[in-house]
Tab-separated table of C-alpha atoms in Angstrom:
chain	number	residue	atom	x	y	z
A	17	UNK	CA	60.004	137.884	85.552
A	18	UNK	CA	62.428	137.079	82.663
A	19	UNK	CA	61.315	135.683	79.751
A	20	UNK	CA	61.235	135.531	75.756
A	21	UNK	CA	58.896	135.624	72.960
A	22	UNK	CA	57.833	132.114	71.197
A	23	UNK	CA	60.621	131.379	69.199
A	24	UNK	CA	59.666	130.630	65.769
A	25	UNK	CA	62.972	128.100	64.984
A	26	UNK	CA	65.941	127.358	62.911
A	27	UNK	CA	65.680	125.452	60.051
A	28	UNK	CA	64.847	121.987	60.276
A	29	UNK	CA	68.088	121.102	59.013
A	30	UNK	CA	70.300	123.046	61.809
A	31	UNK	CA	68.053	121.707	64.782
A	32	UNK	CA	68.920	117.779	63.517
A	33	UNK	CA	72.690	118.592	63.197
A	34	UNK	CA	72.635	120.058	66.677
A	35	UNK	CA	70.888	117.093	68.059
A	36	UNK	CA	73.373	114.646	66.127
A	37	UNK	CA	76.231	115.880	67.848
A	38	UNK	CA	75.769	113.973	70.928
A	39	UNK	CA	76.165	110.139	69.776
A	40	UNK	CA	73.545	108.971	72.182
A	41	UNK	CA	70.544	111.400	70.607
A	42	UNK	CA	70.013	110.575	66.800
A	43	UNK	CA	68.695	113.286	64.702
A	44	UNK	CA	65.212	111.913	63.374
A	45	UNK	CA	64.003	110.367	66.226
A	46	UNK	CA	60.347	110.652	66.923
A	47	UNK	CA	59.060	110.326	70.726
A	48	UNK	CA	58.645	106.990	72.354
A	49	UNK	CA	55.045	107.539	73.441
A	50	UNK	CA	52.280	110.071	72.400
A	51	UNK	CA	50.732	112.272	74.621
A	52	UNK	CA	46.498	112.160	74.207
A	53	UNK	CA	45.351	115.173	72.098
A	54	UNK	CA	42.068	115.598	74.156
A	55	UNK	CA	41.920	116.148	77.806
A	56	UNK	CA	40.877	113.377	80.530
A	57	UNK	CA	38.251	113.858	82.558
A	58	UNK	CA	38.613	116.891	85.318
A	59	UNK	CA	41.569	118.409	83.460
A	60	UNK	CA	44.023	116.125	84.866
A	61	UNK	CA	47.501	115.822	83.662
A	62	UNK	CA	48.199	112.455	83.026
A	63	UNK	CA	51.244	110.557	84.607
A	64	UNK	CA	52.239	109.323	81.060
A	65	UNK	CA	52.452	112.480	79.311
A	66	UNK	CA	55.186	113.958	77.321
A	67	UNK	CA	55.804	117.398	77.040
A	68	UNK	CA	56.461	119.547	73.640
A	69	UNK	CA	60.356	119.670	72.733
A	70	UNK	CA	60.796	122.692	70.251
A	71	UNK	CA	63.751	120.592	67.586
A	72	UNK	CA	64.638	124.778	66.809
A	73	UNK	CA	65.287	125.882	69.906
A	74	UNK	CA	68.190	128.211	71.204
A	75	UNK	CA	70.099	125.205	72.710
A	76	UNK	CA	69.844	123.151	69.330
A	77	UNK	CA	70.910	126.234	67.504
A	78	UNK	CA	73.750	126.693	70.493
A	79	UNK	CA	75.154	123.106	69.568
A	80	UNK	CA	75.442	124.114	66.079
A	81	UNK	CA	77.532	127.243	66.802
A	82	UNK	CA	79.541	125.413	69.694
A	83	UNK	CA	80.372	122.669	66.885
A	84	UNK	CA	81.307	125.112	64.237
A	85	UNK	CA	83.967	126.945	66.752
A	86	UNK	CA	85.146	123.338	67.498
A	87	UNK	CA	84.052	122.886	71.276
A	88	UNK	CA	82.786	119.654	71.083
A	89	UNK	CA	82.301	119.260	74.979
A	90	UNK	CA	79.775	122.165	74.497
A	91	UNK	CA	78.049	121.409	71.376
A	92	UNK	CA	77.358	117.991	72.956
A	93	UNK	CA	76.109	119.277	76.172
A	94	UNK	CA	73.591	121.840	74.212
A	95	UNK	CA	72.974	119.018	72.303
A	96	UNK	CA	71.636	116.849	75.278
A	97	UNK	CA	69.620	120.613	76.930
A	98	UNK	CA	68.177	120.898	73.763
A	99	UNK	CA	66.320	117.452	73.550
A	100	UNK	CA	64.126	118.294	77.019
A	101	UNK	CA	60.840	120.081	76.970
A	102	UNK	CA	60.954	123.702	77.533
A	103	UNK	CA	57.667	125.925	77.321
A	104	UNK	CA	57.065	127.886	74.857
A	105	UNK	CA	56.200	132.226	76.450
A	106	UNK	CA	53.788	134.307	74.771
A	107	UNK	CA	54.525	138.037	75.740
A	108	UNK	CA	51.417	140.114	74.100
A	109	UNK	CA	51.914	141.187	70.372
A	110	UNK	CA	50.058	144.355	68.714
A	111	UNK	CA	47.517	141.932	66.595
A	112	UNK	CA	45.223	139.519	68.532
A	113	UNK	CA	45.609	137.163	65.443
A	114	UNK	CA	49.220	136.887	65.981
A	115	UNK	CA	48.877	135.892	69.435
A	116	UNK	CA	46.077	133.037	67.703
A	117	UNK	CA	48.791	132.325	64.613
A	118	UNK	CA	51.685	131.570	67.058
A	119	UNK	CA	49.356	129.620	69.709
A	120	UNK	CA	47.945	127.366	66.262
A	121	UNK	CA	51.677	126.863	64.765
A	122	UNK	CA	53.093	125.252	68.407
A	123	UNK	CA	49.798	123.600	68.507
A	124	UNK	CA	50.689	121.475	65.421
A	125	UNK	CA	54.323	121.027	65.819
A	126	UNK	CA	53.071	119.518	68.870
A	127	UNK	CA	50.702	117.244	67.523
A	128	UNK	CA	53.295	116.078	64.659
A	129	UNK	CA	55.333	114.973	67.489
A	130	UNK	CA	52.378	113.465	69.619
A	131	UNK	CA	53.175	115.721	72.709
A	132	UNK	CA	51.760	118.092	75.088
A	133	UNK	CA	52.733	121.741	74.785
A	134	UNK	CA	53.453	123.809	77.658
A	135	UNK	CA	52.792	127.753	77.348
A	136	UNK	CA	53.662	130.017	79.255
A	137	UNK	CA	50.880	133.475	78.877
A	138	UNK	CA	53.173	136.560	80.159
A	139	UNK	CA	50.983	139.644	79.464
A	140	UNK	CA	48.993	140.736	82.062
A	141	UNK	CA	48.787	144.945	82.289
A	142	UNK	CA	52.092	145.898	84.527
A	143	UNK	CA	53.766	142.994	85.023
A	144	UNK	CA	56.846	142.501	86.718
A	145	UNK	CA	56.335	145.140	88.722
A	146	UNK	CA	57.705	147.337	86.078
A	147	UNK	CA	60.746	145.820	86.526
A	148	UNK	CA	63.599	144.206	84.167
A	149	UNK	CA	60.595	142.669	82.168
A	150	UNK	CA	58.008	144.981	82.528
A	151	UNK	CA	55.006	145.561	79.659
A	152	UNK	CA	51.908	143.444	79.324
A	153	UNK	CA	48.757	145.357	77.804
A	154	UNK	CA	48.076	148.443	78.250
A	155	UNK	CA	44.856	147.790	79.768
A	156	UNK	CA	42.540	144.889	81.128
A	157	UNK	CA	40.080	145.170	78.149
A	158	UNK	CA	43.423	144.282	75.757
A	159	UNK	CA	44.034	141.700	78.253
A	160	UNK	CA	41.239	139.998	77.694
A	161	UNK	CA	40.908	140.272	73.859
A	162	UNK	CA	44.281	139.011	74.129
A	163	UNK	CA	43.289	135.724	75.831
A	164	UNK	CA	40.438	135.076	74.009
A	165	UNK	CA	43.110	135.287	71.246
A	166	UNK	CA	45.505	132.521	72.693
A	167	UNK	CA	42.376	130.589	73.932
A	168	UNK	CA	41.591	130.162	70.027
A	169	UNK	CA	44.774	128.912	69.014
A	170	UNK	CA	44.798	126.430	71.885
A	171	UNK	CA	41.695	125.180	70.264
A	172	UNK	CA	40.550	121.517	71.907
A	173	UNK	CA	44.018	119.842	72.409
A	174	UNK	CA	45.865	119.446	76.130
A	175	UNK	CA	47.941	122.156	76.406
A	176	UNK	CA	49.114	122.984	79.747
A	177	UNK	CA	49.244	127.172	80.565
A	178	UNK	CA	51.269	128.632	83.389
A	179	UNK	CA	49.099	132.074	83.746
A	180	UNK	CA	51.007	134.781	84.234
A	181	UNK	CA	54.405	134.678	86.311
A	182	UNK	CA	54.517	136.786	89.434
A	183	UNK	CA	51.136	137.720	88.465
A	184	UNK	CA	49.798	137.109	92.313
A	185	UNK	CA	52.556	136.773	93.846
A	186	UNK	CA	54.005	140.130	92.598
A	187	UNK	CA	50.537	141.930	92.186
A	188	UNK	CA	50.775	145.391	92.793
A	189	UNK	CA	49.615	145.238	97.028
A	190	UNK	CA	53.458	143.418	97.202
A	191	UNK	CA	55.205	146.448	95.097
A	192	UNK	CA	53.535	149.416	95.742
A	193	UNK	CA	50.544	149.601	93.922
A	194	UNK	CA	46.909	151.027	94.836
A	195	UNK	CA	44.297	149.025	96.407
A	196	UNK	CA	42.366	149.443	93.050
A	197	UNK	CA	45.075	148.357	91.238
A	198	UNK	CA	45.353	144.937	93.254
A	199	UNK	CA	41.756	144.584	92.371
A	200	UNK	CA	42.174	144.961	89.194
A	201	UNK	CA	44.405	142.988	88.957
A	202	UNK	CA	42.668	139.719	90.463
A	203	UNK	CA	40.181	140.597	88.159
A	204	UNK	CA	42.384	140.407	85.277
A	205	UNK	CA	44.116	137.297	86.535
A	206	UNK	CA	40.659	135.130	87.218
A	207	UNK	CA	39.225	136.528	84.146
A	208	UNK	CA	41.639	134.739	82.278
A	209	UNK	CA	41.575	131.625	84.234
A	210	UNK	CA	37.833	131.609	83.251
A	211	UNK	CA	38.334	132.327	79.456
A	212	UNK	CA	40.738	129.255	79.404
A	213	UNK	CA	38.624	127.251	81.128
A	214	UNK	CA	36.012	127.393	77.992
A	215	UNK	CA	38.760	125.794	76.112
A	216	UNK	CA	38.614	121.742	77.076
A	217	UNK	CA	42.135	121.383	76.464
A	218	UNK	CA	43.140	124.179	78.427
A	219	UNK	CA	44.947	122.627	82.011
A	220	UNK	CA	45.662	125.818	83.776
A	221	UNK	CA	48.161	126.917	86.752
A	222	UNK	CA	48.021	130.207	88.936
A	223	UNK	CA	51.011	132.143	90.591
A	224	UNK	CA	52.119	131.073	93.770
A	225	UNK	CA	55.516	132.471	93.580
A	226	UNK	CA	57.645	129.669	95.559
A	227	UNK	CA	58.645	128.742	99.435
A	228	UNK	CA	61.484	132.148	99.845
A	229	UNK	CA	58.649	134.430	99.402
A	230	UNK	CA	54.900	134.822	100.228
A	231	UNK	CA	53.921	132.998	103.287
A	232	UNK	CA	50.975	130.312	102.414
A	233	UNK	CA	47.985	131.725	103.897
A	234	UNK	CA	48.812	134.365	101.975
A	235	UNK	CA	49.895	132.978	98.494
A	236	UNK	CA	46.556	130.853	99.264
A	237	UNK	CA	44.180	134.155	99.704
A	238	UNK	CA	45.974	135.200	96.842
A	239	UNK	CA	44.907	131.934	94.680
A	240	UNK	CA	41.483	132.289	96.223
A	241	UNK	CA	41.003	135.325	95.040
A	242	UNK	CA	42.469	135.221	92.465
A	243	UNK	CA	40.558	132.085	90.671
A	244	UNK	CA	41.777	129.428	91.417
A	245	UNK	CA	38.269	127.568	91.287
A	246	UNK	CA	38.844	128.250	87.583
A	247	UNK	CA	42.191	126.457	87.158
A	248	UNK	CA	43.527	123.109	87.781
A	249	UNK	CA	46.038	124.275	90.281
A	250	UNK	CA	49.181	126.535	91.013
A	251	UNK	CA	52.833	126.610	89.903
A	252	UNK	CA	56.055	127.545	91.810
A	253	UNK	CA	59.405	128.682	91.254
A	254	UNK	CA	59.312	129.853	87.576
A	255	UNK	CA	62.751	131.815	87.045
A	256	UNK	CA	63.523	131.162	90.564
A	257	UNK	CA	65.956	128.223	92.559
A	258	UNK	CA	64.633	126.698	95.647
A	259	UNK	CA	64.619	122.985	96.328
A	260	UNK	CA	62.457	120.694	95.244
A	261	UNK	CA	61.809	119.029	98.609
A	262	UNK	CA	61.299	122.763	99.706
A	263	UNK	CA	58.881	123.604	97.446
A	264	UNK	CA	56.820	120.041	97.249
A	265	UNK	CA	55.935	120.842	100.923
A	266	UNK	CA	55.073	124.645	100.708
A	267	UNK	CA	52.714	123.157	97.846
A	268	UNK	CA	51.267	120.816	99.933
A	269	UNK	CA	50.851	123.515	102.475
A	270	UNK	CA	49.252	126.105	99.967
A	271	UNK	CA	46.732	123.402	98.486
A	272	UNK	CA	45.498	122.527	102.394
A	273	UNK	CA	45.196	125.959	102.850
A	274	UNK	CA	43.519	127.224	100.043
A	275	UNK	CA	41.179	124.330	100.706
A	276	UNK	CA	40.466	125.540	103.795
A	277	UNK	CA	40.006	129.159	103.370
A	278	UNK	CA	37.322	127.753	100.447
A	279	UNK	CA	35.316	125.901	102.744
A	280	UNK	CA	35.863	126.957	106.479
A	281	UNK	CA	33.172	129.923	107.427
A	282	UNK	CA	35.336	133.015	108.965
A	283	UNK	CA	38.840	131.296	107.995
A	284	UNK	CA	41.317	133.758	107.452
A	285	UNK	CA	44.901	133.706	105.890
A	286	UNK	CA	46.606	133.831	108.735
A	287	UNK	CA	45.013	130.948	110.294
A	288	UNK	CA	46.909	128.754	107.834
A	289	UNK	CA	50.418	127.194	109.232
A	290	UNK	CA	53.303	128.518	107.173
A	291	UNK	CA	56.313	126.544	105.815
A	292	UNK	CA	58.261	129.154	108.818
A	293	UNK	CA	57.012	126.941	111.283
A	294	UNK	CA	58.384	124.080	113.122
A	295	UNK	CA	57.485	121.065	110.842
A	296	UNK	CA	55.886	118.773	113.709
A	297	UNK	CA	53.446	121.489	113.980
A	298	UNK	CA	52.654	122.958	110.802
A	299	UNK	CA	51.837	119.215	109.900
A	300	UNK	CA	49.523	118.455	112.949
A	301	UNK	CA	47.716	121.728	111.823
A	302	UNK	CA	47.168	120.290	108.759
A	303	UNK	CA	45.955	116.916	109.953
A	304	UNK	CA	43.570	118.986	112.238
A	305	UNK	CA	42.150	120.899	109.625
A	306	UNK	CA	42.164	119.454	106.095
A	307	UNK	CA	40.560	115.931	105.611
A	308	UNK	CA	42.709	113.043	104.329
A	309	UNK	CA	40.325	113.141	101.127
A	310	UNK	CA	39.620	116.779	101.029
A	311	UNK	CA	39.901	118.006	96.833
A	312	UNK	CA	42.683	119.811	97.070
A	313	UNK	CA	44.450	122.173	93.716
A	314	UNK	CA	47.312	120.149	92.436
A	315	UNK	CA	50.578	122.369	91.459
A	316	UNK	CA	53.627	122.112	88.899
A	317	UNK	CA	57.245	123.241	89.833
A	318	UNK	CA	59.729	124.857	87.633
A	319	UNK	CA	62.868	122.801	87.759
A	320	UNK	CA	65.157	124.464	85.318
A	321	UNK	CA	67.568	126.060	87.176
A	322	UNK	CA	67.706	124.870	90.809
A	323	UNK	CA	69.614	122.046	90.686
A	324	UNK	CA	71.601	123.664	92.874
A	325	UNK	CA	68.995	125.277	95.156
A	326	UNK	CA	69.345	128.969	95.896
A	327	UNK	CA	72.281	131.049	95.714
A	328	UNK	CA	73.258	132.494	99.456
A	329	UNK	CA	75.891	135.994	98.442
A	330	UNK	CA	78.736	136.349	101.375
A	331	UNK	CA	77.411	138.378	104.148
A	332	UNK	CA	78.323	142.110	103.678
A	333	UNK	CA	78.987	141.447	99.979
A	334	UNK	CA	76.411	143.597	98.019
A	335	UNK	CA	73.728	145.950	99.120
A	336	UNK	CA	71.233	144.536	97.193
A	337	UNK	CA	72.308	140.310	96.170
A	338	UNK	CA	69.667	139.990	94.027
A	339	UNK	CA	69.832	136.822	94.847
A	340	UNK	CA	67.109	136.083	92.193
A	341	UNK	CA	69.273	137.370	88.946
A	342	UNK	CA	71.537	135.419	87.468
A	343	UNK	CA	73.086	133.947	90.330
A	344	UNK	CA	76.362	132.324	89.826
A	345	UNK	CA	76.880	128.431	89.892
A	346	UNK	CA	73.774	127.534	89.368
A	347	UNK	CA	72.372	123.738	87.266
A	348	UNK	CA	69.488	122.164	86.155
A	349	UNK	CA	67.498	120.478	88.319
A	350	UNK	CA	64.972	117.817	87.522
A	351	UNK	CA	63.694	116.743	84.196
A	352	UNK	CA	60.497	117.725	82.986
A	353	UNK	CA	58.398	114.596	83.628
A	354	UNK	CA	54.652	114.103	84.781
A	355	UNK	CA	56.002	110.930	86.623
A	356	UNK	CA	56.735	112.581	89.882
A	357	UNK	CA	55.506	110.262	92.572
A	358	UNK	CA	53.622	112.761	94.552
A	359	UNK	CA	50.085	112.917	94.511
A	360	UNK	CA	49.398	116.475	94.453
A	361	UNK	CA	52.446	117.439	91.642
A	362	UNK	CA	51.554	117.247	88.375
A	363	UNK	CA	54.593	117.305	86.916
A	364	UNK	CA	58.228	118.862	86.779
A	365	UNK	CA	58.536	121.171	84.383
A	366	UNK	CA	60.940	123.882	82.433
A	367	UNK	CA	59.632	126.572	82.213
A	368	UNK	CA	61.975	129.397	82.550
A	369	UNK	CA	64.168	129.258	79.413
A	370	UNK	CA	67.665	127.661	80.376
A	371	UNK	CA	70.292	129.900	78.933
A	372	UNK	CA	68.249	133.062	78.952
A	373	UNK	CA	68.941	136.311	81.046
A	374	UNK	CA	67.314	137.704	84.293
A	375	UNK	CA	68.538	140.807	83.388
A	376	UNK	CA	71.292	143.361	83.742
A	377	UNK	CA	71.768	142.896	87.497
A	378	UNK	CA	73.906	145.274	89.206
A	379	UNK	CA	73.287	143.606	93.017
A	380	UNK	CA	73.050	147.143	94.541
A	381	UNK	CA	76.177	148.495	93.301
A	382	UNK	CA	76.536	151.389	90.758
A	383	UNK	CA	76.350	149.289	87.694
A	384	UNK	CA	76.742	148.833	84.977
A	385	UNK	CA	78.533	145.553	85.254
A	386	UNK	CA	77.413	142.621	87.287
A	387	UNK	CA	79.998	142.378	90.078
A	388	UNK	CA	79.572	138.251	89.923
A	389	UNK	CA	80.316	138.253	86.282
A	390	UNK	CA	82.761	141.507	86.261
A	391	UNK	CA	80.605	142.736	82.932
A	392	UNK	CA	76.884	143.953	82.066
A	393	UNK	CA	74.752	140.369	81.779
A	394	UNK	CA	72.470	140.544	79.082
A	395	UNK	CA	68.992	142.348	78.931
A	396	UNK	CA	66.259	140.299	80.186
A	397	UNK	CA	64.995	137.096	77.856
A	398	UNK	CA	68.294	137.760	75.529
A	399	UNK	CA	70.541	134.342	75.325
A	400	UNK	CA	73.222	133.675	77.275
A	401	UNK	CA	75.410	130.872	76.018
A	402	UNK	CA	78.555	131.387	78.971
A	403	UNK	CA	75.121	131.016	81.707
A	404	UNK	CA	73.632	127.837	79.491
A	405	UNK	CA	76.885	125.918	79.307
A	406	UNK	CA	77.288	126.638	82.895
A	407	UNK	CA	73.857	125.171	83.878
A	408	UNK	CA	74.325	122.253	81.817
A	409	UNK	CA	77.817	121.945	83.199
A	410	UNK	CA	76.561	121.722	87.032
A	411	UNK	CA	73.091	119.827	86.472
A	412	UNK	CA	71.665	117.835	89.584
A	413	UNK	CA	71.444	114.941	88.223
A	414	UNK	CA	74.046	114.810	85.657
A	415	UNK	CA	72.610	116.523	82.577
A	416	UNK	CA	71.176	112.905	79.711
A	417	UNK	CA	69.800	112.877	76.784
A	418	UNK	CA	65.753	112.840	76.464
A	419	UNK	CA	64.944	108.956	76.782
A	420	UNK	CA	61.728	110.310	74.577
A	421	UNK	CA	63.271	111.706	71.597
A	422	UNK	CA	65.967	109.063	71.387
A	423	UNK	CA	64.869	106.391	68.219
């Protein structure tokens, strides 16, 4: 997983003269409707909420320089990216009360501007698989003192919290790691669904990686075990580009089944249908087996970057795609609304940072360049401005202005 730290923002000064350059987007607008500060009954996620745009962002501060070298086309189109809601990572830092600091200081820049924050907590022991963003704590007694930590900064307002990318999807059983080690980590991972749940605020999603990877009866056993009783529901696709049609069925298909594995004496994971099989049937199954009023988990999707869907490399081309880093000619996809017409999505959200790095991918090849870009991308979480233009560039739809922060 590829992420960043919480940024802590430009001055106030630079992050209105980035959002002035685009005519339609005036600098001190404030949004057009408040999001509640207390939670609705059962956790939900209301419809009408608004989610937490960060005025100092790396897009805002992007316009700025884009201005200053006189590329107006680009300081415009940063402009526009830097308006939407993106969420804001926490990545683990040495003192607890840092972790509670950071968590209290987006908590009131939210409230100022009456919306919702969305944080991301990216800090369980080994994550990533030890890959490009590997860390966490060092052990799953930090882990915990490190959620109680972000649990106090949360304090009693909504704040939405993706737990821990890849964290089930990518547990150690799916790279290589010990039986006691996948234990351990469920543990870790429905441990901290349960510490957030103290907080009333707290509206939490589990891993369910997205529809390219785990099948469902699995990514559902996963959940299961993994605590999703403690959580509101799942989220898909963070730093990843599948459709949204794609992925609003394989959560539909993950929620039936982790309904059913709950409540159906002997069920096992593979008695689920997957989103591999023929649709007609994979949907009678789930007529058969999960009641039209059954409680199902509801899910969020990421949306930032497949606008485009997935990137498919030329057969033959590398050894290894890595069709996951930095792939070329990618957009934006969908806003980040809670609108989304579906019962069982929350909401459409950003919550891989547009414009930051996967990683030095090498697709297989010797390295150190990236063949796709003929040089060596940036290290994982470091801004990109070449891959943010470019996303803003090919947006599906056509990259606007935030309706919300316009005056």
């Amino acid at each position: 997983m590829r992420s960043t730290r919480v940024t802590r923002g430009l001055a106030a000064a630079a992050a209105a003269a980035a959002l002035c350059l685009s005519p339609s987007l005036p600098a001190a607008a404030a949004p057009a409707a408040p999001a509640a500060p207390v939670p609705a009954p059962g956790r939900a996620l209301p419809s009408g909420s608004h989610f937490y745009v960060d005025l100092g962002s790396k897009a805002a501060a992007q316009a700025v320089a884009d201005a200053r070298a006189g590329d107006p086309r680009n300081a415009a189109a940063m402009a526009r990216l830097a308006s939407w809601p993106v969420a804001q990572w926490f990545n683990g830092t040495d003192d607890p009360a840092d972790t509670t600091a950071a968590m209290a200081r987006l908590q009131r820049r939210a409230a100022l501007q009456h919306q919702t924050p969305v944080a991301v907590a990216y800090n369980v022991p080994g994550r990533d698989c030890s890959q490009y963003s590997a860390g966490g704590a060092a052990d799953s007694g930090q882990y915990a003192a490190w959620v109680d930590a972000l649990a106090r900064g949360i304090g009693t307002r909504r704040t939405v919290v993706v737990l821990e990318p890849d964290g089930l999807a990518l547990s150690p059983a799916y790279c290589g790691g010990t039986a006691a080690q996948q234990a351990d980590r469920l543990a870790e991972i429905r441990g901290a669904a349960q510490r957030l749940e103290q907080r009333p605020g707290a509206v939490v999603y589990l891993d369910a990686g997205h529809s390219g990877w785990q099948a469902v009866g699995t990514m559902a056993q996963l959940l299961v075990d993994g605590g999703i009783a403690h959580a509101r529901g799942f989220f898909l696709d963070v730093s990843n580009y599948r459709t949204d049609a794609e992925l609003v069925r394989y959560g539909t298909q993950v929620a039936g089944c982790v309904w059913y594995l709950r409540t159906t004496p002997g069920a096992t994971a593979d008695d689920c249908a997957n989103q591999y099989w023929p649709a007609a049937d994979a949907d009678a199954w789930y007529a058969a087996h999960v009641p039209a009023g059954a409680d199902l988990p509801h899910f969020v999707v990421d949306t930032s970057r497949n606008g485009q869907g997935p990137w498919e490399a030329p057969a033959g081309t590398y050894p290894d795609p890595q069709t996951w880093c930095n792939p070329p000619g990618r957009g934006l996809g969908t806003r980040p609304t809670a609108d989304t017409g579906v019962p069982l999505l929350d909401a459409y959200l950003w919550i891989k940072v547009p414009g930051e790095s996967d990683g030095s991918c090498t697709r297989g090849t010797a390295g150190p360049a990236d063949p796709e870009y003929g040089a060596v991308d940036p290290a994982a979480g470091v801004w990109w401005p070449d891959q943010a233009h470019g996303l803003a560039a090919r947006a599906v739809p056509a990259l606007t202005a935030n309706p919300h922060v316009v005056g």
